Amino acid sequence: MRLFFALQPPADLAEALAGEALTLSRRYGGRPARPESIHLTLAFLGEVAAERLPDVLAAGRAVQVPEFDLTIDRFALWPHNGVLWAGCAPPADGLFRLVTDLREQLRASSIAFDGGSRFIPHVSLVRRVRTHGKLELPAPISRCWACSDFALIRSRLMAAGPDYAVVESFPLLPRGLSREPPN
Ligand code: 2AM
């Protein structure tokens, strides 16, 4: 099964981002993301043998990171793959802590993931944008995303686009709590 870990926005934010995706795709071409498929990938595992699923779930459950907020406030385009995406304002310490902890858990269980390149937090909004030269992208409306859980998602590649199903959600720790006990 094809698996990845991701943050999924609350429904109102997913709708708002899908609206932005639609507007941008009308302007620049490409395929807009549907609200139900909007996510921020934390670790892409790719094809995983079914017998390894318990280990993958255990890695997700072992993550101990507090809830955090993200501010989505920018658009960018990767010309090499035609993905137009929304990004977040730095610092995104809570997010980087989550990614680091999750990836450490995966490595500790020898679960392979696509993590070779630097982690660039992004929410893909429009795929297959074809452009010749630089696009003048508008600034999105700044939006707060309260992150209180993340999910293991199974992806099925269909003709109409990928179909995502949540395998399990993993709650983050209440704010202010962390794994290390205070000194
Ligand atoms: P992205 O397009 O937002 O970067 C599920 O396939 C998700 O995993 C994709 O939406 C993609 O997110 C992310 N991903 C990261 N690395 C990938 C890879 N090597 N192949 C496919 N998807 C990948």
Tab-separated table of N, CA and C in Angstrom, residues 45-138:
chain	number	residue	atom	x	y	z
A	45	LEU	N	6.169	7.681	2.494
A	45	LEU	CA	6.748	6.344	2.615
A	45	LEU	C	6.732	5.608	1.280
A	46	GLY	N	5.743	5.907	0.439
A	46	GLY	CA	5.599	5.145	-0.807
A	46	GLY	C	5.045	3.758	-0.512
A	47	GLU	N	5.377	2.808	-1.373
A	47	GLU	CA	4.834	1.456	-1.226
A	47	GLU	C	5.390	0.779	0.039
A	48	VAL	N	4.482	0.281	0.869
A	48	VAL	CA	4.869	-0.371	2.123
A	48	VAL	C	4.157	-1.733	2.161
A	49	ALA	N	4.895	-2.767	2.509
A	49	ALA	CA	4.289	-4.100	2.607
A	49	ALA	C	3.284	-4.115	3.762
A	50	ALA	N	2.167	-4.796	3.558
A	50	ALA	CA	1.092	-4.797	4.562
A	50	ALA	C	1.584	-5.264	5.930
A	51	GLU	N	2.526	-6.197	5.952
A	51	GLU	CA	2.986	-6.694	7.257
A	51	GLU	C	3.802	-5.668	8.041
A	52	ARG	N	4.200	-4.573	7.364
A	52	ARG	CA	4.946	-3.520	8.073
A	52	ARG	C	4.016	-2.439	8.649
A	53	LEU	N	2.712	-2.540	8.321
A	53	LEU	CA	1.779	-1.508	8.793
A	53	LEU	C	1.804	-1.345	10.318
A	54	PRO	N	1.824	-2.428	11.114
A	54	PRO	CA	1.872	-2.231	12.571
A	54	PRO	C	3.082	-1.407	13.011
A	55	ASP	N	4.232	-1.587	12.356
A	55	ASP	CA	5.424	-0.817	12.716
A	55	ASP	C	5.248	0.663	12.350
A	56	VAL	N	4.604	0.887	11.209
A	56	VAL	CA	4.371	2.275	10.772
A	56	VAL	C	3.433	2.969	11.762
A	57	LEU	N	2.379	2.261	12.173
A	57	LEU	CA	1.436	2.839	13.135
A	57	LEU	C	2.130	3.095	14.476
A	58	ALA	N	2.985	2.159	14.883
A	58	ALA	CA	3.695	2.325	16.161
A	58	ALA	C	4.596	3.555	16.101
A	59	ALA	N	5.230	3.793	14.951
A	59	ALA	CA	6.097	4.967	14.808
A	59	ALA	C	5.266	6.250	14.960
A	60	GLY	N	4.103	6.286	14.344
A	60	GLY	CA	3.233	7.465	14.476
A	60	GLY	C	2.771	7.665	15.913
A	61	ARG	N	2.418	6.569	16.583
A	61	ARG	CA	1.921	6.674	17.970
A	61	ARG	C	3.020	7.106	18.923
A	62	ALA	N	4.279	6.851	18.557
A	62	ALA	CA	5.400	7.169	19.461
A	62	ALA	C	5.771	8.657	19.420
A	63	VAL	N	5.240	9.388	18.461
A	63	VAL	CA	5.580	10.813	18.348
A	63	VAL	C	4.981	11.574	19.527
A	64	GLN	N	5.811	12.387	20.170
A	64	GLN	CA	5.373	13.133	21.355
A	64	GLN	C	5.736	14.597	21.165
A	65	VAL	N	4.905	15.302	20.472
A	65	VAL	CA	5.188	16.697	20.138
A	65	VAL	C	3.937	17.521	20.450
A	66	PRO	N	4.107	18.717	21.026
A	66	PRO	CA	2.924	19.520	21.355
A	66	PRO	C	2.240	20.127	20.136
A	67	GLU	N	0.974	20.436	20.316
A	67	GLU	CA	0.202	21.137	19.275
A	67	GLU	C	0.881	22.463	18.940
A	68	PHE	N	0.634	22.943	17.729
A	68	PHE	CA	1.252	24.215	17.307
A	68	PHE	C	0.358	24.867	16.267
A	69	ASP	N	0.665	26.133	15.975
A	69	ASP	CA	-0.061	26.880	14.936
A	69	ASP	C	0.861	27.124	13.746
A	70	LEU	N	0.287	27.097	12.570
A	70	LEU	CA	0.990	27.524	11.365
A	70	LEU	C	0.246	28.730	10.796
A	71	THR	N	0.975	29.600	10.132
A	71	THR	CA	0.325	30.687	9.403
A	71	THR	C	0.609	30.491	7.926
A	72	ILE	N	-0.438	30.193	7.175
A	72	ILE	CA	-0.301	30.042	5.720
A	72	ILE	C	-0.394	31.435	5.118
A	73	ASP	N	0.683	31.889	4.499
A	73	ASP	CA	0.663	33.288	4.047
A	73	ASP	C	1.418	33.521	2.742
A	74	ARG	N	1.715	32.465	1.973
A	74	ARG	CA	2.461	32.705	0.724
A	74	ARG	C	2.163	31.621	-0.320
A	75	PHE	N	2.274	32.007	-1.563
A	75	PHE	CA	2.197	31.068	-2.681
A	75	PHE	C	3.566	30.981	-3.332
A	76	ALA	N	3.857	29.821	-3.898
A	76	ALA	CA	5.096	29.670	-4.669
A	76	ALA	C	4.853	28.605	-5.735
A	77	LEU	N	5.719	28.615	-6.731
A	77	LEU	CA	5.616	27.629	-7.820
A	77	LEU	C	6.961	26.939	-7.984
A	78	TRP	N	6.922	25.609	-8.097
A	78	TRP	CA	8.133	24.883	-8.474
A	78	TRP	C	8.064	24.661	-9.983
A	79	PRO	N	8.857	25.386	-10.746
A	79	PRO	CA	8.767	25.249	-12.211
A	79	PRO	C	9.152	23.849	-12.684
A	80	HIS	N	10.045	23.158	-11.937
A	80	HIS	CA	10.506	21.848	-12.425
A	80	HIS	C	9.394	20.804	-12.455
A	81	ASN	N	8.407	20.920	-11.558
A	81	ASN	CA	7.323	19.925	-11.599
A	81	ASN	C	5.940	20.559	-11.760
A	82	GLY	N	5.891	21.886	-11.919
A	82	GLY	CA	4.612	22.559	-12.157
A	82	GLY	C	3.673	22.536	-10.975
A	83	VAL	N	4.224	22.405	-9.752
A	83	VAL	CA	3.362	22.419	-8.561
A	83	VAL	C	3.334	23.832	-7.981
A	84	LEU	N	2.115	24.336	-7.865
A	84	LEU	CA	1.910	25.641	-7.234
A	84	LEU	C	1.419	25.356	-5.820
A	85	TRP	N	2.079	25.936	-4.846
A	85	TRP	CA	1.801	25.541	-3.458
A	85	TRP	C	1.671	26.729	-2.529
A	86	ALA	N	1.078	26.466	-1.367
A	86	ALA	CA	0.978	27.471	-0.308
A	86	ALA	C	1.984	27.112	0.770
A	87	GLY	N	2.650	28.132	1.287
A	87	GLY	CA	3.660	27.898	2.321
A	87	GLY	C	3.334	28.679	3.569
A	88	CYS	N	4.153	28.448	4.597
A	88	CYS	CA	3.850	29.068	5.889
A	88	CYS	C	4.958	30.010	6.334
A	89	ALA	N	4.571	30.927	7.209
A	89	ALA	CA	5.509	31.930	7.709
A	89	ALA	C	6.479	31.286	8.691
A	90	PRO	N	7.766	31.658	8.582
A	90	PRO	CA	8.697	31.208	9.603
A	90	PRO	C	8.533	32.072	10.855
A	91	PRO	N	8.923	31.616	12.055
A	91	PRO	CA	9.452	30.282	12.278
A	91	PRO	C	8.305	29.282	12.404
A	92	ALA	N	8.538	28.082	11.926
A	92	ALA	CA	7.526	27.030	12.070
A	92	ALA	C	8.144	25.940	12.948
A	93	ASP	N	8.582	26.348	14.142
A	93	ASP	CA	9.334	25.432	15.010
A	93	ASP	C	8.547	24.177	15.369
A	94	GLY	N	7.253	24.360	15.676
A	94	GLY	CA	6.432	23.208	16.066
A	94	GLY	C	6.371	22.175	14.952
A	95	LEU	N	6.214	22.662	13.732
A	95	LEU	CA	6.150	21.766	12.574
A	95	LEU	C	7.483	21.031	12.385
A	96	PHE	N	8.592	21.753	12.479
A	96	PHE	CA	9.893	21.115	12.276
A	96	PHE	C	10.170	20.098	13.380
A	97	ARG	N	9.680	20.390	14.578
A	97	ARG	CA	9.834	19.442	15.675
A	97	ARG	C	9.058	18.154	15.376
A	98	LEU	N	7.854	18.328	14.854
A	98	LEU	CA	7.029	17.165	14.504
A	98	LEU	C	7.703	16.331	13.410
A	99	VAL	N	8.177	17.003	12.378
A	99	VAL	CA	8.814	16.281	11.267
A	99	VAL	C	10.062	15.547	11.757
A	100	THR	N	10.854	16.228	12.583
A	100	THR	CA	12.084	15.617	13.088
A	100	THR	C	11.763	14.389	13.939
A	101	ASP	N	10.805	14.524	14.839
A	101	ASP	CA	10.469	13.412	15.727
A	101	ASP	C	9.898	12.237	14.931
A	102	LEU	N	8.967	12.541	14.023
A	102	LEU	CA	8.361	11.474	13.224
A	102	LEU	C	9.423	10.738	12.407
A	103	ARG	N	10.301	11.483	11.777
A	103	ARG	CA	11.328	10.855	10.924
A	103	ARG	C	12.319	10.051	11.765
A	104	GLU	N	12.601	10.536	12.988
A	104	GLU	CA	13.462	9.743	13.883
A	104	GLU	C	12.796	8.412	14.235
A	105	GLN	N	11.496	8.465	14.503
A	105	GLN	CA	10.764	7.228	14.838
A	105	GLN	C	10.789	6.263	13.649
A	106	LEU	N	10.629	6.789	12.454
A	106	LEU	CA	10.633	5.932	11.261
A	106	LEU	C	12.007	5.300	11.064
A	107	ARG	N	13.051	6.122	11.214
A	107	ARG	CA	14.413	5.584	11.047
A	107	ARG	C	14.693	4.515	12.100
A	108	ALA	N	14.249	4.755	13.338
A	108	ALA	CA	14.505	3.798	14.422
A	108	ALA	C	13.851	2.449	14.128
A	109	SER	N	12.770	2.467	13.351
A	109	SER	CA	12.073	1.219	13.002
A	109	SER	C	12.457	0.742	11.602
A	110	SER	N	13.481	1.361	11.023
A	110	SER	CA	13.934	1.000	9.667
A	110	SER	C	12.802	1.044	8.647
A	111	ILE	N	11.965	2.075	8.772
A	111	ILE	CA	10.897	2.277	7.786
A	111	ILE	C	11.396	3.340	6.805
A	112	ALA	N	11.498	2.959	5.546
A	112	ALA	CA	12.064	3.867	4.543
A	112	ALA	C	11.060	4.968	4.196
A	113	PHE	N	11.583	6.162	3.948
A	113	PHE	CA	10.735	7.257	3.484
A	113	PHE	C	11.571	8.160	2.595
A	114	ASP	N	10.865	8.971	1.830
A	114	ASP	CA	11.526	9.866	0.899
A	114	ASP	C	11.913	11.119	1.670
A	115	GLY	N	13.105	11.160	2.175
A	115	GLY	CA	13.506	12.294	3.014
A	115	GLY	C	14.878	12.787	2.661
A	116	GLY	N	15.286	12.536	1.427
A	116	GLY	CA	16.633	12.886	1.023
A	116	GLY	C	16.873	14.380	0.978
A	117	SER	N	15.888	15.093	0.449
A	117	SER	CA	16.117	16.525	0.284
A	117	SER	C	15.625	17.287	1.521
A	118	ARG	N	15.987	18.551	1.582
A	118	ARG	CA	15.590	19.404	2.695
A	118	ARG	C	14.059	19.470	2.778
A	119	PHE	N	13.520	19.477	3.986
A	119	PHE	CA	12.069	19.539	4.152
A	119	PHE	C	11.594	20.968	3.888
A	120	ILE	N	10.743	21.122	2.892
A	120	ILE	CA	10.144	22.435	2.610
A	120	ILE	C	8.646	22.290	2.843
A	121	PRO	N	8.134	22.893	3.944
A	121	PRO	CA	6.704	22.739	4.227
A	121	PRO	C	5.882	23.334	3.086
A	122	HIS	N	5.003	22.553	2.530
A	122	HIS	CA	4.186	23.085	1.441
A	122	HIS	C	2.867	22.332	1.349
A	123	VAL	N	1.852	23.069	0.912
A	123	VAL	CA	0.533	22.487	0.641
A	123	VAL	C	0.313	22.631	-0.854
A	124	SER	N	0.354	21.528	-1.568
A	124	SER	CA	0.203	21.595	-3.028
A	124	SER	C	-1.228	21.990	-3.368
A	125	LEU	N	-1.365	23.044	-4.180
A	125	LEU	CA	-2.706	23.540	-4.523
A	125	LEU	C	-3.085	23.247	-5.963
A	126	VAL	N	-2.120	23.423	-6.870
A	126	VAL	CA	-2.399	23.181	-8.289
A	126	VAL	C	-1.238	22.385	-8.860
A	127	ARG	N	-1.553	21.304	-9.546
A	127	ARG	CA	-0.507	20.506	-10.200
A	127	ARG	C	-0.556	20.725	-11.709
A	128	ARG	N	0.576	20.477	-12.305
A	128	ARG	CA	0.712	20.580	-13.766
A	128	ARG	C	0.479	21.993	-14.288
A	129	VAL	N	0.956	22.961	-13.556
A	129	VAL	CA	0.967	24.327	-14.088
A	129	VAL	C	2.089	24.389	-15.108
A	130	ARG	N	1.782	24.874	-16.282
A	130	ARG	CA	2.833	25.016	-17.303
A	130	ARG	C	3.108	26.490	-17.480
A	131	THR	N	4.331	26.857	-17.301
A	131	THR	CA	4.641	28.275	-17.396
A	131	THR	C	5.948	28.477	-18.146
A	132	HIS	N	6.023	29.563	-18.858
A	132	HIS	CA	7.270	29.968	-19.490
A	132	HIS	C	7.678	31.242	-18.769
A	133	GLY	N	8.593	31.135	-17.881
A	133	GLY	CA	9.029	32.313	-17.127
A	133	GLY	C	8.377	32.383	-15.758
A	134	LYS	N	8.636	33.474	-15.085
A	134	LYS	CA	8.217	33.648	-13.699
A	134	LYS	C	6.761	34.090	-13.636
A	135	LEU	N	6.011	33.518	-12.703
A	135	LEU	CA	4.633	33.950	-12.525
A	135	LEU	C	4.587	35.039	-11.465
A	136	GLU	N	3.701	35.979	-11.666
A	136	GLU	CA	3.435	36.973	-10.618
A	136	GLU	C	2.321	36.404	-9.760
A	137	LEU	N	2.687	35.841	-8.629
A	137	LEU	CA	1.674	35.204	-7.784
A	137	LEU	C	1.137	36.204	-6.765
A	138	PRO	N	-0.174	36.197	-6.562
A	138	PRO	CA	-0.724	37.083	-5.535
A	138	PRO	C	-0.363	36.551	-4.152
